[in-house]
Every structure is written in structure tokens, then in C-alpha cells.
RNA sequence: GUGGUUGUAGCUCAGCUGGUUAGAGCGCUGGAUUGUGGUUCCAGAGGUCGCCGGUUCAAAACCGGUCAUCCACCCCA
């Protein structure tokens, strides 16, 4: 066998898999459209300068860079090349990179097309993204994201709407999930209350790990970042809070914290949690790594299965200002299609028929019948029925085995008897029953 | 980037403390069955044991390296 392979972290998809994936995409798209979002697409490659610095240091490492065309080494940074300094070298040999997510390209899109856009602009985008991560369970180097975002409005009605979209999509897919919600301002409030506003990022990264490493682990992490014991004590106390109401006293001296609570309360006023199919919970430990979030943040976890988050998002007040457009606030969420697929597969949640598969296979006994069968086939196809003719009039056993392999519900057998009488042998492959019918009767039966 | 796991037929895997012709199930091809599939029975094809090197009389097995894979960490969908 030839030693062929595909790059690590990438996958081929069989017809069945593509059909199942499309089922997910179609379900998601349907909901997006009903909520008034419109599709856009952006290029696979962006200018590297568009991507770098938007995802934090870790994110920059995971960016796929595209080598410049032509004799790129002749123009390479001499010093960096001699020093074997890859990081320095990149700027001079690569000017493009592959999409890391859909949010940053969207921000770039909004800035570039700001004069053609009516705000608030609601768009959705379903495209693959690439990350040079080491693959593992639920993690690939190439995967699809399904993003919905709205920019150009501060209204918290959109936060509520996005939670509703999450709830509705997962209900439609038959998945039981927990939708977690928090607010970056609340996290900022914790930092303020603890007197470590300047170490906000270190603090959130530590807090984010609470469900994994426990309170003790978080405290250790905080100590490692040289956060004073008094602050750690304050943070620990706040982390025990379970409801927004209990949080208020802690934020007496923190305007950010108060604002965060107020925003979440407003979202809850819009969003009727009692009507939700899934749990929607305030989770003070939810932090999220992407550093452009400024307000509400969301994350979705599948229940009854071990899997990382299957969706996430939040509000970003300032993303477009990086590209020169100020005061355009945005909020959006993302669905991780690959992980949703893996969860649905594990829990066997896919409906039996996700594809538009073959309905009938024509089988001929001899050359003359084969030609006759082909003409029948065309009529059936014209009637809108997915159908096929076995390419040669070979042994019936072989043709029938093919019908089994394709899982065709009906087979039409045509030999000299059928050609002469015009009555075709119509066989139900599941029951094994067979009857003689005209082609029109057969079309009527299948439709 | 760090740590670990696994790599044997198309697929899933077995192969004992190293021992002579490397196995099973499924799948595939042909036949029993020249106008009827799924069930059954018979026969057959198919393997440089990931790759390179070392130890040994002898390596699929032991050792080193390398590549790939999966898993965990970091981070994330």
C-alpha cells in the first residue's frame, strides 16, 4: 500500500460524516437566519499583521504562517537567519497567516466595509479555522467554527438573544448542555476589590482553572504570580459566591464590579430562563482566555460527556479600534462544530436519516434491458427521486449486494419479461416483497 | 512547547519469560445458487510485524534512535 497520509490534526470525511456535519450546520444556520443574521465569508488567509497580537502570546504561537512566494530567503532578515531566530525571521519571510478564528477577521471586515454596512450589523459565518495546536480529544488543527456576532450596538438585548440562540440550537440538536455566563467586569471587580487591578490577567487565568484544580490549586497559582496573601484571601472569599445578589456587598468599592452585576441582571431581565430548554447559569469562575472580551462572556459545556467547551463568546468593546474604527461595540458567540459532532456521535444523537440518500437502484439482466432501464432511470430522476442504475448487467447477486451496501430501500429489476410487458419488478429491500408495477406506479409509490 | 500511550492483513485486534511455516473475527474475491440481496456452508487472495540501527545462534517480541498515533498538561472550539 502506498504510504499516503494527511497532515496531523486534519481529517477526511466520508459521505455519511459529511451528511451528519451538514445536519449540524443546517440546524445552526436555520436558527441564525431566523434571528436576523446574514452570512459573510472571509479569505482563508489574512495578512499576518491582522492576526498577530490579537490572541495573546499563546495564540501567536499557534498561528499557521504562510511562506512568502518566490525566492523568499533572499529577502530574509540576515541577522535573524544567522542566529537561527525563528521569531525574528518570520516577519521577513511570511506576510500571511491562516485564519485562527472568525471574530478577528470579522472585525477587520467591519472596518474595511464600514461605509457599506448598516449598524447594528448582524452576521453569521461558518468556515474552517486553523490552529497549530497539538491534536487530542476534541482538538484538531483544522476545524469549523460557526459564529454569530452583532456589532454597532451596546444593547444587552443581544446578549440575551445570543443565549437564546445557544439554547435553541442545542435543543434542536437534542443535546443537553449547560450555558455558563459571566462578565469580565465582574472579574475586574474581583481584582479591584482585592487591590490587584494591575494583575487582572494573571488572576483570571488562575480563576478559570477552578473547576479543574480546585480552590487550593487556584491559590497556588495566584501565589506563583506574586499576588499578595491578603488579595488571595479576598479572591477566595468572593469565589464562594453563587448568586449575583450575594456578590453585591463585595463590590461596594468597585465600580467595575457593580457595572458587571448590573449588566448581567439586565440580561436576565430580557432572557426568560424559565422558558429555556437548557440550564443557564451564572458562573463567577468563567474567565475565557481571549483577551479582547470586555463585558459578558459565555461558554457552553455538554452534559453527560467528557469534552471541552463546545461553544463560547462574549462582548468586545474595542476590537475594531485595533483596525482604526473606534466606538463600535460587538458581541458574539461561536459554536464548535467538530466537538458538537463528537458529542452527538458519542451520545448517538444523530437522526437515522441525515442525508438525502439513494432511494432506488435499477438492476438489469442483460444488455437490451440495461438500455431500457437507463431510460426508465431518467424518468424517475426527472420525477425528483434519487436513483441509480448499476453500470453493467452483471450477475444479479453482485448487483443485489451493491444494493445492500448502498442501503437502498427499493430495487427495480428489469429483464426481457419486464421490457416486453412494461411491468417492472419492484422490490422492497427491507421486507423482501416484490410486485409487478408500471414505471408511473413505481414513481407514485416512492414519492 | 512538556509528559505518557500505542504502532502486526483493507478494518478491529491476539501473538506467553525471544525459538523455526505470524494468527482470529469482520471485510474482500470465487463457488454452492446462470431471474433475486441480507442467513448458512466451502474455497481463495491479502502482511518489508511503522522505519533505521544494535544485542543474540535466533527479534514482531529486548535496547537505542526516528516517524506516526492517541491521551494528558499549557491553551482552546
Coordinates of C-alpha atoms (C1' of nucleotides) in Angstrom, one line a residue:
Chain A
X1 CA 0.0 0.0 0.0
X2 CA 1.2 3.5 -0.8
X3 CA 2.3 5.5 2.2
X4 CA -0.1 8.4 1.8
X5 CA -1.4 10.4 4.7
X6 CA -2.8 13.8 5.7
X7 CA -1.3 16.4 8.0
X8 CA -1.8 15.8 11.7
X9 CA -4.9 17.3 13.2
X10 CA -6.7 17.1 9.9
X11 CA -9.3 14.6 8.7
X12 CA -11.1 13.2 5.7
X13 CA -14.9 13.0 5.9
X14 CA -16.9 10.1 4.4
X15 CA -20.3 10.7 2.8
X16 CA -22.1 9.7 6.0
X17 CA -19.9 12.1 8.0
X18 CA -20.4 15.0 5.7
X19 CA -24.2 14.4 5.8
X20 CA -24.1 14.4 9.6
X21 CA -21.9 17.5 9.7
X22 CA -24.3 19.2 7.3
X23 CA -27.2 18.3 9.6
X24 CA -25.4 20.3 12.3
X25 CA -24.5 23.2 10.0
X26 CA -28.0 23.4 8.6
X27 CA -29.6 23.4 12.1
X28 CA -27.3 26.1 13.3
X29 CA -27.7 28.2 10.1
X30 CA -31.5 27.9 10.3
X31 CA -31.6 29.4 13.7
X32 CA -29.1 32.2 12.8
X33 CA -31.2 33.2 9.9
X34 CA -34.4 33.2 11.9
X35 CA -32.8 35.6 14.3
X36 CA -32.0 38.0 11.5
X37 CA -28.3 37.3 10.9
X38 CA -26.8 37.3 7.4
X39 CA -23.9 35.3 6.1
X40 CA -20.4 36.6 5.2
X41 CA -17.3 34.8 4.2
X42 CA -13.7 35.9 4.6
X43 CA -10.5 34.5 3.0
X44 CA -8.6 31.5 4.3
X45 CA -5.5 33.7 4.6
X46 CA -5.3 37.1 6.3
X47 CA -2.3 39.4 6.4
X48 CA -0.2 38.2 9.3
X49 CA -0.4 41.7 10.8
X50 CA -4.1 41.4 11.0
X51 CA -3.8 38.2 13.1
X52 CA -0.8 38.7 15.3
X53 CA -1.2 40.1 18.8
X54 CA -5.0 39.5 18.9
X55 CA -5.0 36.2 20.7
X56 CA -2.3 36.7 23.3
X57 CA 1.2 35.3 23.3
X58 CA -0.1 31.7 23.2
X59 CA -2.3 32.4 20.3
X60 CA 0.6 33.9 18.2
X61 CA 2.5 30.6 18.7
X62 CA -0.5 28.7 17.3
X63 CA -0.9 30.8 14.2
X64 CA -0.2 29.0 10.9
X65 CA 2.1 31.2 8.9
X66 CA 2.3 31.0 5.1
X67 CA 5.7 31.3 3.5
X68 CA 6.1 34.1 1.0
X69 CA 6.1 33.2 -2.7
X70 CA 9.3 33.3 -4.8
X71 CA 12.8 33.4 -3.5
X72 CA 11.7 34.4 0.0
X73 CA 15.1 33.6 1.6
X74 CA 16.9 36.1 -0.5
X75 CA 14.9 38.8 1.2
X76 CA 15.1 37.2 4.7
X77 CA 16.4 39.1 7.7
X78 CA 20.1 38.3 7.6
X79 CA 20.8 38.6 11.3
X80 CA 17.8 36.6 12.3
X81 CA 18.7 33.9 9.8
X82 CA 22.2 33.6 11.1
X83 CA 21.1 33.5 14.7
X84 CA 18.5 30.8 13.9
X85 CA 16.0 33.1 15.5
X86 CA 12.7 31.9 14.1
X87 CA 10.5 34.5 15.8
X88 CA 12.6 37.3 14.4
X89 CA 12.8 35.7 11.0
X90 CA 9.1 35.3 10.4
X91 CA 8.4 38.9 9.7
X92 CA 10.8 38.9 6.7
X93 CA 9.7 35.5 5.2
X94 CA 6.0 35.4 5.9
X95 CA 3.4 38.1 5.4
X96 CA 0.3 36.0 5.5
X97 CA -1.3 33.6 8.0
X98 CA -4.2 31.3 8.2
X99 CA -7.4 32.3 10.0
X100 CA -7.2 31.4 13.7
X101 CA -10.9 32.3 14.4
X102 CA -13.7 34.1 12.8
X103 CA -14.0 37.1 15.1
X104 CA -10.9 38.9 14.3
X105 CA -11.4 38.6 10.5
X106 CA -14.9 39.8 11.1
X107 CA -13.6 42.9 13.0
X108 CA -11.3 43.6 10.0
X109 CA -14.2 43.1 7.6
X110 CA -16.3 45.6 9.6
X111 CA -13.6 48.2 9.5
X112 CA -12.9 47.7 5.8
X113 CA -16.5 47.8 4.8
X114 CA -17.8 50.3 7.4
X115 CA -19.3 52.6 4.8
X116 CA -21.4 49.8 3.2
X117 CA -22.7 48.4 6.5
X118 CA -25.9 49.3 8.2
X119 CA -25.4 49.2 12.0
X120 CA -26.2 47.2 14.1
X121 CA -24.7 44.7 11.7
X122 CA -25.7 41.1 12.4
X123 CA -23.8 38.5 10.6
X124 CA -23.1 34.8 10.8
X125 CA -20.1 32.9 9.4
X126 CA -19.5 29.2 9.1
X127 CA -15.9 28.5 7.9
X128 CA -12.9 26.4 8.9
X129 CA -10.2 27.9 11.1
X130 CA -6.6 26.6 11.8
X131 CA -4.5 26.3 14.9
X132 CA -1.1 24.7 15.2
X133 CA -2.1 23.0 18.4
X134 CA -1.1 19.5 19.3
X135 CA -4.1 17.4 18.5
X136 CA -6.0 15.4 21.2
X137 CA -9.6 14.5 22.1
X138 CA -11.9 17.1 20.6
X139 CA -9.0 19.2 19.3
X140 CA -8.0 19.4 15.7
X141 CA -5.7 21.7 13.7
X142 CA -8.4 22.3 11.1
X143 CA -11.9 22.7 12.4
X144 CA -15.1 24.6 11.6
X145 CA -16.5 27.4 13.7
X146 CA -20.0 28.8 13.4
X147 CA -20.0 32.4 14.6
X148 CA -22.8 34.8 15.2
X149 CA -21.9 38.4 16.0
X150 CA -23.6 41.7 16.1
X151 CA -21.6 45.0 16.0
X152 CA -22.6 48.6 16.4
X153 CA -24.8 48.3 19.4
X154 CA -24.3 48.3 23.1
X155 CA -27.7 46.9 23.8
X156 CA -27.7 44.0 26.2
X157 CA -30.7 42.6 24.3
X158 CA -28.2 41.0 22.1
X159 CA -26.5 39.1 25.0
X160 CA -30.0 37.7 25.8
X161 CA -30.6 36.9 22.2
X162 CA -27.3 35.0 21.8
X163 CA -28.1 32.9 24.9
X164 CA -31.4 32.2 23.4
X165 CA -29.7 31.1 20.2
X166 CA -27.5 28.8 22.1
X167 CA -30.4 27.3 23.9
X168 CA -32.5 26.8 20.8
X169 CA -29.7 25.3 18.6
X170 CA -28.8 22.7 21.2
X171 CA -32.4 21.9 21.9
X172 CA -32.9 21.3 18.2
X173 CA -29.8 19.1 18.1
X174 CA -31.1 17.1 21.1
X175 CA -28.1 18.0 23.2
X176 CA -28.3 18.6 26.9
X177 CA -25.9 21.5 27.8
X178 CA -25.1 24.0 30.4
X179 CA -24.8 27.6 29.3
X180 CA -22.4 29.5 31.5
X181 CA -22.5 33.2 31.7
X182 CA -20.2 35.7 33.4
X183 CA -18.9 39.2 32.9
X184 CA -15.4 40.4 32.5
X185 CA -16.3 43.5 34.6
X186 CA -17.2 41.2 37.5
X187 CA -13.7 39.7 37.2
X188 CA -12.3 43.2 37.0
X189 CA -14.3 43.9 40.1
X190 CA -12.7 41.0 42.0
X191 CA -9.3 42.3 41.0
X192 CA -10.3 45.8 42.2
X193 CA -11.7 44.5 45.5
X194 CA -8.5 42.6 46.1
X195 CA -6.4 45.6 45.2
X196 CA -4.6 43.9 42.3
X197 CA -6.2 45.6 39.3
X198 CA -2.9 45.6 37.5
X199 CA -2.6 41.8 37.7
X200 CA -6.1 41.2 36.3
X201 CA -5.0 38.8 33.6
X202 CA -2.9 36.6 35.9
X203 CA -5.9 36.5 38.2
X204 CA -8.4 35.5 35.6
X205 CA -6.2 32.8 34.1
X206 CA -5.9 31.3 37.6
X207 CA -9.6 31.5 38.4
X208 CA -10.5 29.9 35.1
X209 CA -8.9 26.7 36.4
X210 CA -11.0 26.4 39.5
X211 CA -13.2 23.5 38.3
X212 CA -10.1 21.6 37.3
X213 CA -7.6 22.2 40.1
X214 CA -9.8 23.3 43.0
X215 CA -9.6 26.3 45.2
X216 CA -6.2 25.2 46.6
X217 CA -4.8 24.9 43.1
X218 CA -6.1 28.4 42.2
X219 CA -4.5 29.8 45.3
X220 CA -1.2 28.1 44.5
X221 CA -1.4 29.6 41.0
X222 CA -2.0 33.0 42.4
X223 CA 1.0 32.8 44.7
X224 CA 3.1 31.8 41.8
X225 CA 2.1 35.1 40.2
X226 CA 3.3 37.0 43.3
X227 CA -0.2 38.1 44.3
X228 CA -0.2 39.0 48.0
X229 CA -1.9 36.8 50.6
X230 CA -4.4 39.4 51.6
X231 CA -5.6 39.6 48.0
X232 CA -5.7 35.8 47.7
X233 CA -7.9 35.7 50.8
X234 CA -10.3 38.3 49.3
X235 CA -10.5 36.5 46.0
X236 CA -11.1 33.1 47.7
X237 CA -14.0 34.6 49.6
X238 CA -15.6 36.1 46.5
X239 CA -15.2 32.8 44.6
X240 CA -17.5 31.1 47.0
X241 CA -20.4 33.4 46.0
X242 CA -23.0 31.6 44.0
X243 CA -25.5 34.3 43.1
X244 CA -25.4 37.8 41.8
X245 CA -27.2 39.1 44.8
X246 CA -24.6 37.7 47.2
X247 CA -21.9 39.3 45.2
X248 CA -23.0 42.9 45.6
X249 CA -21.6 43.6 49.1
X250 CA -18.1 42.6 47.9
X251 CA -18.2 45.2 45.2
X252 CA -19.1 48.2 47.4
X253 CA -15.9 50.0 46.3
X254 CA -15.6 48.6 42.8
X255 CA -17.4 50.5 40.1
X256 CA -16.4 47.8 37.5
X257 CA -17.9 45.0 39.7
X258 CA -21.1 46.9 40.2
X259 CA -21.4 47.6 36.5
X260 CA -20.8 43.9 35.7
X261 CA -23.6 42.8 38.1
X262 CA -25.9 45.4 36.6
X263 CA -25.3 44.2 33.1
X264 CA -25.9 40.6 34.0
X265 CA -29.1 41.5 35.8
X266 CA -30.3 43.3 32.7
X267 CA -29.5 40.2 30.5
X268 CA -31.5 38.1 32.9
X269 CA -34.5 40.5 32.7
X270 CA -34.5 40.1 28.9
X271 CA -33.9 36.4 28.9
X272 CA -36.6 34.3 30.5
X273 CA -34.6 31.4 32.0
X274 CA -37.7 29.5 32.8
X275 CA -38.5 29.1 29.1
X276 CA -35.1 27.7 28.4
X277 CA -34.6 24.1 27.4
X278 CA -31.1 24.1 29.0
X279 CA -29.5 25.3 32.2
X280 CA -28.3 28.9 32.0
X281 CA -26.0 29.5 35.0
X282 CA -24.0 32.4 36.3
X283 CA -20.5 31.1 36.9
X284 CA -18.1 33.5 38.5
X285 CA -15.2 31.3 37.6
X286 CA -15.8 31.6 33.9
X287 CA -12.9 33.7 32.5
X288 CA -12.0 32.8 28.9
X289 CA -8.6 33.3 27.6
X290 CA -9.2 35.6 24.6
X291 CA -8.1 39.0 25.8
X292 CA -10.4 41.1 23.7
X293 CA -13.5 40.4 25.8
X294 CA -14.7 43.3 27.9
X295 CA -18.3 42.5 29.0
X296 CA -20.5 39.5 29.2
X297 CA -18.8 36.2 28.4
X298 CA -20.4 32.8 27.6
X299 CA -19.3 29.3 27.4
X300 CA -21.2 26.0 26.7
X301 CA -20.4 22.6 28.1
X302 CA -22.1 19.4 27.1
X303 CA -23.6 17.3 29.9
X304 CA -23.1 13.6 30.3
X305 CA -19.9 13.6 28.3
X306 CA -16.2 14.4 28.8
X307 CA -15.5 17.2 26.4
X308 CA -14.0 20.7 26.4
X309 CA -16.3 23.6 25.8
X310 CA -18.4 23.3 22.7
X311 CA -19.1 27.0 22.3
X312 CA -18.0 30.3 23.7
X313 CA -18.1 34.0 23.2
X314 CA -18.7 37.4 24.7
X315 CA -18.7 41.2 24.2
X316 CA -15.8 43.0 22.9
X317 CA -16.0 46.8 23.1
X318 CA -12.8 47.6 21.3
X319 CA -11.9 45.0 18.8
X320 CA -12.4 47.2 15.7
X321 CA -10.3 50.0 17.2
X322 CA -7.3 47.9 16.6
X323 CA -8.0 48.3 13.0
X324 CA -8.8 52.0 13.3
X325 CA -12.6 52.1 13.9
X326 CA -13.5 53.4 17.4
X327 CA -16.7 53.1 19.4
X328 CA -18.1 50.1 17.7
X329 CA -19.0 47.5 20.3
X330 CA -19.7 44.0 19.4
X331 CA -20.9 40.8 20.9
X332 CA -20.9 37.3 19.5
X333 CA -20.7 33.6 20.2
X334 CA -19.2 30.6 18.5
X335 CA -20.3 27.0 18.0
X336 CA -17.6 24.4 17.8
X337 CA -19.0 22.2 15.1
X338 CA -16.4 19.4 15.5
X339 CA -16.9 19.0 19.2
X340 CA -20.7 19.1 18.8
X341 CA -20.2 16.3 16.2
X342 CA -18.1 14.3 18.6
X343 CA -20.5 14.7 21.4
X344 CA -23.5 13.8 19.2
X345 CA -21.7 10.8 17.9
X346 CA -20.8 9.6 21.4
X347 CA -24.3 10.1 22.7
X348 CA -25.8 8.7 19.5
X349 CA -27.9 11.8 18.9
X350 CA -27.9 11.9 15.2
X351 CA -31.2 11.1 13.5
X352 CA -31.1 7.9 11.3
X353 CA -31.6 9.8 8.1
X354 CA -29.3 12.8 8.0
X355 CA -28.6 12.5 4.3
X356 CA -30.5 12.7 1.1
X357 CA -29.5 9.2 0.1
X358 CA -30.3 6.9 -2.7
X359 CA -34.0 5.8 -3.0
X360 CA -34.0 3.3 -5.7
X361 CA -31.4 1.2 -7.7
X362 CA -32.2 -0.2 -11.1
X363 CA -30.8 -3.6 -11.9
X364 CA -30.8 -5.1 -15.4
X365 CA -30.4 -8.7 -16.5
X366 CA -29.0 -8.2 -20.0
X367 CA -27.7 -5.6 -22.4
X368 CA -31.0 -4.8 -24.0
X369 CA -32.8 -4.5 -20.6
X370 CA -29.9 -2.3 -19.4
X371 CA -30.6 0.3 -22.1
X372 CA -34.3 0.1 -21.3
X373 CA -33.5 0.6 -17.6
X374 CA -31.5 3.6 -18.3
X375 CA -34.4 5.3 -20.0
X376 CA -36.6 4.4 -17.0
X377 CA -34.0 5.8 -14.7
X378 CA -34.1 9.2 -16.5
X379 CA -37.9 9.4 -15.9
X380 CA -37.5 8.6 -12.2
X381 CA -34.8 11.2 -11.9
X382 CA -37.0 13.7 -13.7
X383 CA -39.6 13.0 -11.0
X384 CA -37.1 14.1 -8.4
X385 CA -36.2 10.7 -7.0
X386 CA -32.6 10.0 -6.1
X387 CA -31.9 6.9 -8.3
X388 CA -29.1 5.0 -9.9
X389 CA -28.6 2.2 -12.4
X390 CA -26.0 -0.5 -11.8
X391 CA -23.4 0.2 -14.6
X392 CA -23.4 -3.3 -16.1
X393 CA -25.9 -6.1 -16.4
X394 CA -23.7 -8.5 -14.4
X395 CA -24.7 -11.3 -12.1
X396 CA -27.8 -10.4 -10.1
X397 CA -26.1 -11.5 -6.9
X398 CA -23.4 -8.9 -7.3
X399 CA -25.9 -6.2 -8.1
X400 CA -28.0 -7.0 -5.2
X401 CA -25.0 -7.0 -2.9
X402 CA -24.3 -3.5 -4.1
X403 CA -27.8 -2.5 -3.3
X404 CA -27.3 -3.7 0.2
X405 CA -24.1 -1.9 0.6
X406 CA -25.8 1.3 -0.5
X407 CA -28.7 0.6 1.8
X408 CA -31.2 1.3 -0.9
X409 CA -34.8 0.9 0.2
X410 CA -36.1 -0.1 -3.3
X411 CA -34.7 -2.0 -6.2
X412 CA -36.2 -2.2 -9.7
X413 CA -35.3 -5.4 -11.6
X414 CA -35.6 -5.3 -15.4
X415 CA -35.2 -8.3 -17.8
X416 CA -36.8 -9.4 -21.0
X417 CA -40.1 -10.2 -19.3
X418 CA -40.3 -6.6 -17.9
X419 CA -39.3 -5.0 -21.2
X420 CA -42.0 -6.9 -23.1
X421 CA -44.8 -6.4 -20.6
X422 CA -43.9 -2.9 -19.3
X423 CA -44.5 -4.2 -15.8
X424 CA -41.3 -3.8 -13.8
X425 CA -40.3 -5.9 -10.8
X426 CA -40.3 -3.5 -7.9
X427 CA -38.7 -4.9 -4.8
X428 CA -38.8 -3.6 -1.2
X429 CA -35.4 -4.4 0.1
X430 CA -36.4 -4.4 3.8
X431 CA -39.4 -6.6 3.6
X432 CA -38.3 -8.6 0.6
X433 CA -41.7 -8.2 -1.0
X434 CA -41.8 -7.8 -4.7
X435 CA -44.6 -6.8 -7.1
X436 CA -45.0 -6.0 -10.8
X437 CA -45.8 -2.4 -11.5
X438 CA -45.6 0.2 -14.3
X439 CA -42.9 2.8 -14.0
X440 CA -45.5 5.5 -13.2
X441 CA -46.9 3.4 -10.4
X442 CA -43.4 2.9 -9.0
X443 CA -42.8 6.7 -9.1
X444 CA -46.0 7.2 -7.3
X445 CA -45.1 4.6 -4.6
X446 CA -41.7 6.1 -3.9
X447 CA -42.8 9.7 -3.8
Chain B
rG1 C1' 6.3 23.5 23.9
rU2 C1' 6.3 19.3 28.2
rG3 C1' 4.9 14.2 29.8
rG4 C1' 2.9 9.4 28.7
rU5 C1' 0.4 5.6 25.3
rU6 C1' 0.2 2.7 21.1
rG7 C1' 2.1 1.1 16.1
rU8 C1' 1.2 -6.7 13.5
rA9 C1' -3.8 -8.3 6.9
rG10 C1' -8.4 -3.3 4.0
rC11 C1' -10.7 -2.7 9.5
rU12 C1' -10.6 -4.3 14.9
rC13 C1' -7.1 -6.9 17.4
rA14 C1' -4.4 -11.7 19.5
rG15 C1' 0.7 -13.4 19.4
rC16 C1' 3.2 -16.2 26.7
rU17 C1' 9.7 -15.3 30.2
rG18 C1' 13.0 -14.1 22.5
rG19 C1' 12.6 -20.2 19.3
rU20 C1' 11.7 -22.4 13.4
rU21 C1' 5.8 -22.1 8.1
rA22 C1' 2.9 -14.7 12.1
rG23 C1' -3.0 -15.9 13.7
rA24 C1' -8.5 -14.7 14.6
rG25 C1' -13.0 -12.1 13.6
rC26 C1' -15.1 -8.8 10.2
rG27 C1' -14.5 -7.3 5.2
rC28 C1' -12.9 -8.7 0.1
rU29 C1' -12.9 -12.4 -4.3
rG30 C1' -14.8 -17.0 -6.3
rG31 C1' -18.2 -21.2 -5.6
rA32 C1' -22.8 -23.9 -3.5
rU33 C1' -27.1 -20.5 -6.3
rU34 C1' -26.8 -18.7 -15.0
rG35 C1' -34.0 -14.1 -12.9
rU36 C1' -33.1 -12.0 -6.7
rG37 C1' -29.6 -9.5 -1.6
rG38 C1' -29.4 -10.0 4.0
rU39 C1' -28.7 -16.1 6.8
rU40 C1' -25.7 -20.5 6.1
rC41 C1' -21.6 -23.6 4.1
rC42 C1' -16.9 -24.3 1.2
rA43 C1' -12.5 -22.3 -1.1
rG44 C1' -9.1 -18.3 -2.0
rA45 C1' -6.4 -13.8 -2.2
rG46 C1' -4.1 -10.4 1.1
rG47 C1' 1.4 -9.0 6.0
rU48 C1' 9.0 -5.4 4.1
rC49 C1' 5.2 -7.1 12.1
rG50 C1' 5.9 1.8 11.3
rC51 C1' 11.1 3.0 9.8
rC52 C1' 16.6 2.8 10.9
rG53 C1' 20.3 0.7 13.8
rG54 C1' 22.0 -2.5 18.0
rU55 C1' 22.1 -7.1 21.3
rU56 C1' 21.6 -12.5 20.1
rC57 C1' 22.9 -18.9 17.2
rA58 C1' 17.8 -16.8 16.8
rA59 C1' 13.9 -10.4 17.3
rA60 C1' 7.0 -9.0 15.8
rA61 C1' 8.9 -9.6 21.0
rC62 C1' 14.7 -6.9 24.2
rC63 C1' 17.7 -2.0 23.8
rG64 C1' 18.6 3.0 21.3
rG65 C1' 17.0 6.4 17.8
rU66 C1' 13.3 8.2 14.5
rC67 C1' 8.4 8.9 12.4
rA68 C1' 3.3 8.5 13.1
rU69 C1' -0.9 8.0 16.5
rC70 C1' -3.9 8.7 20.6
rC71 C1' -4.1 10.8 25.6
rA72 C1' -2.9 14.4 29.5
rC73 C1' -0.7 19.4 30.6
rC74 C1' -0.4 24.5 28.5
rC75 C1' -4.2 26.8 25.9
rC76 C1' -8.7 26.3 23.5
rA77 C1' -13.9 25.1 19.8

